[in-house]
């Protein structure tokens, strides 16, 4: 049961429900009305701008009936009904996050102990069964990566993976790129060298937020894939050395790649990126493409380099890494704003052929959110 | 003429040149060496990680010869030569930016006074003449938008515009979308309504950072295009009401679009986005897709809404807007992280047909930077 009270000025409504009292402002309530004049019934887009809502808007009356709250606004003389559950779910009357580096409850940082339960999905099943796809997307959302098994062994099969959730982000590397040993490589990824765990293309802004690596041949010795949770690494850095976390999140690094004619990709972004309210939103880490860092003040450069070194040590710590081998017809999808990937060195004997491409999280998150919303609707009906 | 001195600890080198003294740390210098063991000669990628450089690295000797500085490092016993000009260009011994909202010197905020000199390029010429393309990209870089004239009048011509500098970002709207009046539109953009100036798709993360709108038919009355510099608007807000600028840059807004089956795009980003060191890097403004803002603490919500209202008033101020009409075969390209666009209402009589698509700034900025670098090389030879 809900109770609703207006303050004497008509600017604040206090809604008291099972979770205790929550205050709402008149302007926020009016702007978030869902009547057909405010929001287009079909697509939900707002039909009015804030300029259409008087600056002196206040509430003149409130009534509660079951789980609905009806509010009258002056000077428009408009009456709007809200679902109490919607108001509770969107309440903002709560303390601000206390510590920098907080993450959404949907995200679970992990380390080597995840090894026994690597998130995995069956490609063939996912193409036919939405529930299987939804389960796998939930894992990718939670852990920042997911393996796929039982896919076709054919050139371009990786595009079928992207089709599950989004769209290919084409770049100067093409719609896809081949990862195998090359003579005179333009990029160290195309050699047999082991690579330190890294995020891809930090020199690109916006960075490609999803990467797909798809295995077509795998008979060379070595070349195992390895992933490290960049969020877990950043949080460990914060807990061990708060000043280091502050240094890497307060100043921008610079990244550059100019290894091909006509290409000069440059970015200026922090290695640990926080939203303005301290949410941990991205990690960039790539020794190969780090350019000269010139945006750290002189008296902070020493601690900046110490922090960068320590973050690298954490990333290199076997206690952080999860390894797995990709066989032909297997792939992995990685949130390139969070999870670092690497491969162990491999020898020239035998072959190792992967195809890679980029995509973006907007599509992946949208597909997953739309599935969850449809499930909730079904459950409610 | 340059002079270089080591401090007694061997950790700091002071380089004195035409611009005065600049200090550099031993670790920074070592990490930024350009010898063939540190950086791959072909593609410039760094071959070592920070873990390969000893933590107790210091300098034991420095020598200056003409414009080259040669430094010896222990304990590696490595000797590296630097160009003094490169060191000066990458010096970091300078005060941190004083005011939030600073922008790179390459960016020029503008208002309605730009009307007489709208940045424009000749499409046909640009496809054949790199210098013409470079000039136009410089304008887009500086002003955040550019018009194109003299293009072909054919379905899909907008892709030829994207080919000039980058790649199409495909989304759930397709590789391209049609902007003309529709019956039962899924999006208000596909009606004849006038739209408040906005950035596109703020509900997408990463947001598409470039938009192309290409005109194929234009005989309806009205429908002029209008652009507003979101950076200029944000800076005006900062100068008028610093607290408002702080509110919109310190808290995340939420945006959502769920107007189609299977689509539920959601983002949590500030309307005014700053880098951690205060650089103004993005503006998001779109009344249609703003969702309930729930990340502003209760006691800041009133000033947040006042700030949002004032930013809207600035954006609506005719003193900020530049308008132009697109004729068939004309297009405009806009930096969707900076410049807002809008269109005036148009009537049903006659036709108005535009095609739109998204792309990203990484390609645009890379193409421009590579051209500039090639020019500089040529000039130096």
XYZ file of C-alpha atoms in Angstrom, chain A residues 11-13 23-25 27-28 31-32 34 39-40 42-57 86 89-96 102 167-175 185-189 193 195-197 203-207 209 249-252 254 256-270 273 275-279 281 286-302 305-306 308-310 312 316 360-363 365-367 369-370 372-373, chain B residues 11-13 23-25 27-28 31-32 34 39-40 42-57 86 89-96 102 167-175 185-189 193 195-197 203-207 209 249-252 254 256-270 273 275-279 281 286-302 305-306 308-310 312 316 360-363 365-367 369-370 372-373:
250
model
C 7.242 21.241 -5.296
C 7.902 17.952 -3.546
C 5.854 14.783 -3.372
C 10.756 12.233 -2.554
C 10.080 13.454 -6.106
C 10.189 16.954 -7.574
C 9.343 19.169 -12.535
C 10.757 15.649 -12.674
C 8.688 15.797 -17.427
C 8.329 12.049 -16.932
C 3.469 9.035 -19.794
C 4.920 10.604 -24.911
C 4.092 9.149 -28.340
C 3.635 3.910 -30.283
C 7.340 4.486 -29.828
C 7.499 6.147 -26.409
C 9.393 9.202 -27.614
C 8.771 12.418 -25.714
C 6.604 14.815 -27.724
C 7.381 17.906 -25.676
C 10.613 19.661 -24.867
C 11.319 21.108 -21.442
C 10.551 24.544 -22.928
C 6.932 23.379 -23.298
C 6.633 22.766 -19.552
C 6.283 26.015 -17.519
C 9.259 26.778 -15.280
C 6.888 27.514 -12.353
C 5.236 24.104 -12.507
C 7.305 2.711 -11.834
C 11.808 1.709 -9.652
C 12.915 5.144 -10.850
C 13.330 6.840 -7.465
C 16.418 9.019 -7.121
C 16.126 9.941 -3.429
C 19.126 7.942 -2.275
C 22.711 8.619 -1.244
C 25.263 9.154 -4.014
C 31.613 1.299 -8.374
C 26.225 -5.187 -36.418
C 29.788 -5.262 -37.638
C 31.848 -2.147 -37.048
C 33.952 -1.822 -40.176
C 37.341 -0.124 -39.819
C 40.534 0.348 -41.833
C 41.241 -3.296 -40.976
C 38.209 -4.240 -43.055
C 34.907 -5.798 -42.045
C 53.270 -7.858 -40.797
C 51.712 -4.394 -40.522
C 50.642 -5.299 -37.000
C 52.264 -7.467 -34.332
C 48.981 -9.333 -33.955
C 54.744 -13.574 -30.829
C 51.119 -10.690 -26.751
C 50.587 -9.139 -23.327
C 46.909 -9.006 -22.397
C 43.787 4.508 -30.400
C 40.285 4.551 -31.854
C 37.663 6.921 -30.451
C 35.036 5.626 -30.125
C 36.802 2.381 -29.325
C 33.309 -1.996 -27.787
C 41.608 7.579 -13.777
C 42.387 11.304 -13.420
C 44.643 11.787 -16.417
C 44.379 10.878 -20.071
C 47.432 8.856 -25.487
C 48.357 5.972 -31.605
C 48.494 3.641 -34.562
C 49.980 4.824 -37.837
C 51.272 1.562 -39.246
C 49.602 1.811 -42.667
C 49.605 4.433 -45.400
C 46.763 6.895 -44.994
C 46.091 5.864 -41.396
C 46.912 7.932 -38.324
C 44.596 6.927 -35.499
C 45.039 8.884 -32.290
C 43.109 9.063 -29.050
C 43.341 10.804 -25.709
C 41.518 8.796 -23.047
C 42.329 7.518 -19.539
C 37.677 5.585 -17.317
C 31.669 8.212 -15.318
C 31.445 11.614 -13.601
C 29.794 9.939 -10.612
C 32.606 7.410 -10.286
C 31.162 4.389 -12.105
C 33.002 2.307 -17.346
C 47.857 -1.737 -24.687
C 51.610 -1.318 -24.469
C 52.038 -1.621 -28.226
C 50.003 1.443 -29.081
C 50.520 3.669 -26.049
C 51.906 6.944 -27.397
C 53.891 9.493 -25.416
C 51.708 10.420 -22.453
C 51.756 14.216 -22.347
C 48.659 15.117 -20.329
C 49.971 14.122 -16.920
C 51.478 17.080 -15.054
C 55.200 16.827 -14.326
C 54.753 16.297 -10.593
C 52.303 13.427 -11.191
C 54.266 11.594 -13.889
C 56.269 9.488 -11.443
C 54.196 5.447 -14.306
C 54.286 3.549 -10.999
C 50.776 1.933 -14.944
C 53.519 -0.532 -13.956
C 51.470 -1.942 -11.083
C 50.468 -4.236 -15.729
C 50.172 -10.305 -15.797
C 29.471 -2.542 -30.547
C 27.819 -2.983 -27.190
C 24.779 -0.881 -28.021
C 23.402 -3.699 -30.172
C 22.876 -4.689 -24.757
C 19.753 -3.716 -26.697
C 19.119 -7.268 -27.861
C 17.381 -5.779 -22.760
C 14.598 -6.270 -25.303
C 14.334 -9.349 -20.798
C 11.583 -6.785 -21.291
C 65.809 10.622 -12.576
C 65.179 13.997 -14.184
C 66.553 15.541 -17.335
C 61.813 18.506 -17.364
C 61.488 14.831 -18.328
C 61.545 11.706 -16.181
C 61.092 6.307 -17.052
C 59.108 8.419 -19.506
C 59.465 4.112 -22.370
C 59.298 6.541 -25.285
C 62.305 4.999 -30.722
C 59.567 0.264 -31.451
C 58.941 -1.840 -34.560
C 57.776 -0.581 -39.901
C 54.597 0.122 -37.988
C 55.887 2.001 -34.938
C 54.276 -0.343 -32.411
C 56.067 -0.708 -29.088
C 57.830 -4.072 -28.847
C 58.348 -3.977 -25.083
C 55.925 -3.721 -22.199
C 56.666 -1.635 -19.144
C 57.508 -4.898 -17.338
C 60.540 -5.191 -19.650
C 61.939 -1.864 -18.425
C 63.523 -2.092 -14.940
C 61.646 -0.181 -12.241
C 64.923 1.365 -11.018
C 65.794 2.825 -14.412
C 60.218 15.695 -30.729
C 56.594 18.827 -28.991
C 55.795 16.136 -26.411
C 56.837 18.011 -23.266
C 54.500 17.635 -20.300
C 56.153 20.042 -17.868
C 53.388 22.633 -17.924
C 50.529 23.729 -15.689
C 47.341 21.640 -15.737
C 38.629 23.657 -22.141
C 33.197 3.588 -42.756
C 29.470 3.295 -42.236
C 28.320 2.398 -38.724
C 25.396 0.078 -39.305
C 22.684 0.029 -36.643
C 19.153 -1.301 -36.179
C 18.117 1.562 -38.483
C 20.079 -0.134 -41.261
C 23.182 0.944 -43.121
C 6.206 6.453 -38.150
C 8.352 4.456 -35.702
C 10.344 7.617 -35.101
C 9.327 11.282 -35.037
C 12.166 12.025 -37.439
C 7.100 17.960 -37.465
C 12.310 19.021 -34.324
C 14.229 20.805 -31.588
C 17.955 20.820 -32.237
C 20.649 6.232 -26.189
C 23.420 4.394 -28.013
C 26.740 3.739 -26.279
C 29.054 4.244 -28.035
C 27.085 7.021 -29.703
C 30.034 10.084 -33.661
C 28.710 17.589 -16.358
C 28.777 15.942 -12.913
C 25.777 13.633 -13.219
C 24.657 11.139 -15.826
C 19.667 8.438 -19.068
C 16.282 5.258 -24.070
C 14.755 4.188 -27.352
C 12.511 1.142 -27.493
C 10.247 2.058 -30.400
C 10.714 -1.153 -32.382
C 10.292 -4.835 -31.574
C 13.498 -6.377 -30.329
C 15.112 -3.013 -29.656
C 15.747 -1.527 -26.222
C 18.635 0.892 -26.436
C 19.638 2.482 -23.139
C 22.527 4.657 -22.065
C 23.754 6.441 -18.955
C 25.953 9.378 -19.904
C 26.127 13.069 -18.969
C 30.828 15.122 -20.990
C 37.527 14.194 -19.867
C 38.919 13.642 -16.355
C 41.137 16.693 -16.823
C 38.179 18.876 -17.779
C 38.374 18.832 -21.581
C 34.552 16.094 -25.206
C 17.647 15.061 -27.144
C 14.313 15.694 -25.447
C 12.607 12.879 -27.372
C 14.772 10.126 -25.973
C 15.675 11.437 -22.536
C 14.540 8.766 -20.072
C 13.820 9.308 -16.394
C 16.982 10.800 -14.915
C 17.671 8.777 -11.780
C 21.368 9.351 -11.104
C 21.087 12.900 -9.824
C 20.868 13.034 -6.015
C 17.602 14.434 -4.640
C 19.158 17.674 -3.411
C 20.711 18.352 -6.829
C 17.668 17.552 -8.972
C 16.239 21.065 -8.840
C 16.487 20.622 -14.186
C 17.164 24.384 -14.089
C 18.811 21.448 -18.467
C 16.168 24.122 -19.097
C 18.746 26.865 -19.515
C 17.725 24.198 -23.962
C 16.896 27.480 -29.014
C 32.582 7.468 -36.703
C 35.148 10.137 -35.981
C 38.069 7.733 -35.691
C 38.121 7.317 -39.478
C 40.222 12.164 -37.816
C 42.656 9.489 -38.992
C 42.217 10.397 -42.658
C 45.787 13.391 -39.550
C 47.437 11.098 -42.110
C 48.620 16.405 -42.502
C 51.468 14.091 -41.580
